[in-house]
PDB file of N, CA and C in Angstrom:
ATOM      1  N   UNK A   1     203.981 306.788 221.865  1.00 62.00           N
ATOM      2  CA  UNK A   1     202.965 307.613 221.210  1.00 62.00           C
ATOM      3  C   UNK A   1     203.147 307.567 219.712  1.00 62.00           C
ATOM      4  N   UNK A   2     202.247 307.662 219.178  1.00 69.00           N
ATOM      5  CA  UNK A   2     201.955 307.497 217.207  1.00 69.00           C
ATOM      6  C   UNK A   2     202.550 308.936 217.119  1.00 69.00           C
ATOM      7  N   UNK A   3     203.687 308.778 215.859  1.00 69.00           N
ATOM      8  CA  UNK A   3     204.088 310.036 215.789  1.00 69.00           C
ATOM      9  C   UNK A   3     202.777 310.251 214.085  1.00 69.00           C
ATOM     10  N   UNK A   4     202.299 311.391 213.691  1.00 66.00           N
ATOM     11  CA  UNK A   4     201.625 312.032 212.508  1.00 66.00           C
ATOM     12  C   UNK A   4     202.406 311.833 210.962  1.00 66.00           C
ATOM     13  N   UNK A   5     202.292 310.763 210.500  1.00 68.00           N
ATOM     14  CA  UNK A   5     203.000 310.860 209.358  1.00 68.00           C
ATOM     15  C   UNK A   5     201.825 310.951 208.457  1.00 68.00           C
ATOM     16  N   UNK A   6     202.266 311.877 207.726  1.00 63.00           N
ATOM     17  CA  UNK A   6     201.315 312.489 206.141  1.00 63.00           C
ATOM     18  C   UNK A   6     201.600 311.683 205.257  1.00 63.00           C
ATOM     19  N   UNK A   7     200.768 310.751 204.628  1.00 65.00           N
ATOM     20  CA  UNK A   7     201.111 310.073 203.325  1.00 65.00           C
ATOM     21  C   UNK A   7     200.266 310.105 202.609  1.00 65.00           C
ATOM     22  N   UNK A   8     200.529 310.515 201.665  1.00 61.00           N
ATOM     23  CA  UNK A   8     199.519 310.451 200.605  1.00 61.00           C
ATOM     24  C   UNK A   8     199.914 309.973 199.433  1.00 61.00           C
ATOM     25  N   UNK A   9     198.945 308.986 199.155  1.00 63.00           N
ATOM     26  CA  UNK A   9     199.085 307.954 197.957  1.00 63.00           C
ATOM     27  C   UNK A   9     198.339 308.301 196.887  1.00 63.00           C
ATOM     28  N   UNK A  10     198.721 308.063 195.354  1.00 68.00           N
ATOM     29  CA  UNK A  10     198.095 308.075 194.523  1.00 68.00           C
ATOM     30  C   UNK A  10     196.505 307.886 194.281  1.00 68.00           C
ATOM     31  N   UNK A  11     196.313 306.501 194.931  1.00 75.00           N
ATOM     32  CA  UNK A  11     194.893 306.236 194.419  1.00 75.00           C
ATOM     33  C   UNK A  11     193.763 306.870 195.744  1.00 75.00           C
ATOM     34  N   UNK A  12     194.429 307.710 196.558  1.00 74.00           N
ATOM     35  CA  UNK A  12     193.447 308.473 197.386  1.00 74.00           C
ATOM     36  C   UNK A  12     193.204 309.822 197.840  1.00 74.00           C
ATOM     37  N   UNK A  13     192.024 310.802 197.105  1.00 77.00           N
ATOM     38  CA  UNK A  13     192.085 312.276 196.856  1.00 77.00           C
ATOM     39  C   UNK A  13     192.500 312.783 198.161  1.00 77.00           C
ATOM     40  N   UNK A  14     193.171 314.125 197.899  1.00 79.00           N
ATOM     41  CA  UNK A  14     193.924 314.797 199.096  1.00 79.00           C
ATOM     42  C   UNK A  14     192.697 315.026 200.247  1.00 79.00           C
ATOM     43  N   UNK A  15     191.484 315.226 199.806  1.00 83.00           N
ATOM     44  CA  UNK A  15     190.681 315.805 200.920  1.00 83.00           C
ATOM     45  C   UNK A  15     190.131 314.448 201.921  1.00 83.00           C
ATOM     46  N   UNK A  16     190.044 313.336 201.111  1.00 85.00           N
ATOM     47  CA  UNK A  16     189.789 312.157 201.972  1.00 85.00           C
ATOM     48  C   UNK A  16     190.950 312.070 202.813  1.00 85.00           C
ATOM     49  N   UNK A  17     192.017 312.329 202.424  1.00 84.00           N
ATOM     50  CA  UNK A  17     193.291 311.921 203.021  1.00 84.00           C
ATOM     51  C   UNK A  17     193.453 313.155 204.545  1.00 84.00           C
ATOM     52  N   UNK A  18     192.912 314.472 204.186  1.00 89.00           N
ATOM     53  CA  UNK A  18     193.129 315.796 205.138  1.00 89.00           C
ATOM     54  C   UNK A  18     191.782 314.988 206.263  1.00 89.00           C
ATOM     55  N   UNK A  19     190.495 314.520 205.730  1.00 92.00           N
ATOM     56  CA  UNK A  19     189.160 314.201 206.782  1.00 92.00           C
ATOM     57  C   UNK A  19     190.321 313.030 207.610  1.00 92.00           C
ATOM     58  N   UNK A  20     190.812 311.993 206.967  1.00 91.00           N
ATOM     59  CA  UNK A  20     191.270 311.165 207.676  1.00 91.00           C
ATOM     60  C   UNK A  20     192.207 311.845 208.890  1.00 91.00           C
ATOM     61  N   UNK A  21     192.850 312.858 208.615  1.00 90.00           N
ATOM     62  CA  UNK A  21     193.747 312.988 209.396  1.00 90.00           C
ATOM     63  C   UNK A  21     193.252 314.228 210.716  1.00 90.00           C
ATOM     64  N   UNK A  22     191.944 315.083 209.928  1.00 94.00           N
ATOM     65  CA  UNK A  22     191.472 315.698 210.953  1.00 94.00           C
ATOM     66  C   UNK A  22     190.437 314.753 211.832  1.00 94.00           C
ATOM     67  N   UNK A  23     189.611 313.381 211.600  1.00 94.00           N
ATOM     68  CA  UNK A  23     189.206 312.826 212.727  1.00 94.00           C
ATOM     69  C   UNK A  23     190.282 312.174 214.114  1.00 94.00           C
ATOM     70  N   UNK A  24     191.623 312.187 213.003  1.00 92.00           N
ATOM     71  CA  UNK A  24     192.379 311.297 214.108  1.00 92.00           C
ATOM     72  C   UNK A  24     192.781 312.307 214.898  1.00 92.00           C
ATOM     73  N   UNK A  25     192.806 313.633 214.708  1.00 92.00           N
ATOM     74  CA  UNK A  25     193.183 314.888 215.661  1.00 92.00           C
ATOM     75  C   UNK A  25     192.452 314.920 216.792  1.00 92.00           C
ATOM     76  N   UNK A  26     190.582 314.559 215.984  1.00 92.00           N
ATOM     77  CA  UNK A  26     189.774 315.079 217.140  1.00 92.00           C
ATOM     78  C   UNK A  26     189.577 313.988 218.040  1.00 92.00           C
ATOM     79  N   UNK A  27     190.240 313.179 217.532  1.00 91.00           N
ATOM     80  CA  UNK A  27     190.094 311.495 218.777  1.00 91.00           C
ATOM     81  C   UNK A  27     191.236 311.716 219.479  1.00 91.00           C
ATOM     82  N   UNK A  28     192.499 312.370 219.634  1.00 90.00           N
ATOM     83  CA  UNK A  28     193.497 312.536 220.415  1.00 90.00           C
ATOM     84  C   UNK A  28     192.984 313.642 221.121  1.00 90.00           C
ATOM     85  N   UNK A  29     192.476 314.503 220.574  1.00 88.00           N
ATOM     86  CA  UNK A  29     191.814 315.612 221.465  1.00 88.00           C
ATOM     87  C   UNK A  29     190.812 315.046 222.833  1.00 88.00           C
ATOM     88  N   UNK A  30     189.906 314.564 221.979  1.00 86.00           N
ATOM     89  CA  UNK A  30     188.775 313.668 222.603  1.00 86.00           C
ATOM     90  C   UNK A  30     189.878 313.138 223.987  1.00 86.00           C
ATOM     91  N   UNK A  31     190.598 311.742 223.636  1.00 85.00           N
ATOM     92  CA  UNK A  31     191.431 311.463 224.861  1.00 85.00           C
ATOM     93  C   UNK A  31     191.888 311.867 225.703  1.00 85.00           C
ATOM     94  N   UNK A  32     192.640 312.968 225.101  1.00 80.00           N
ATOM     95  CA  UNK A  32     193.168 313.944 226.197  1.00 80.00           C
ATOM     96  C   UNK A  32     192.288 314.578 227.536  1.00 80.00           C
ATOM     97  N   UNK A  33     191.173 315.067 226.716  1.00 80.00           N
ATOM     98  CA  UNK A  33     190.051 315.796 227.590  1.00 80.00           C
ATOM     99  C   UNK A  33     189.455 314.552 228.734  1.00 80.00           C
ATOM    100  N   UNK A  34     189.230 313.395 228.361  1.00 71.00           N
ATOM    101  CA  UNK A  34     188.759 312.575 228.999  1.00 71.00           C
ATOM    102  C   UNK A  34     189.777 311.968 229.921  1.00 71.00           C
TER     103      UNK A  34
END
């Protein structure tokens, strides 16, 4: 299983970086349910 690592890089704003990480939540969610 992918463990959640937070990285955040210079050349990419924190909130693009938080959307990225809340779609990948709702696609593990998504899986789960299915």
């Amino acid at each position: 299983r992918k463990e959640l690592v937070i990285t955040v890089r210079g050349d990419r704003p924190i909130n693009e970086v938080q959307a990225d990480i809340q779609r990948d939540l709702n696609l593990a969610k998504y899986r789960i349910k299915s």
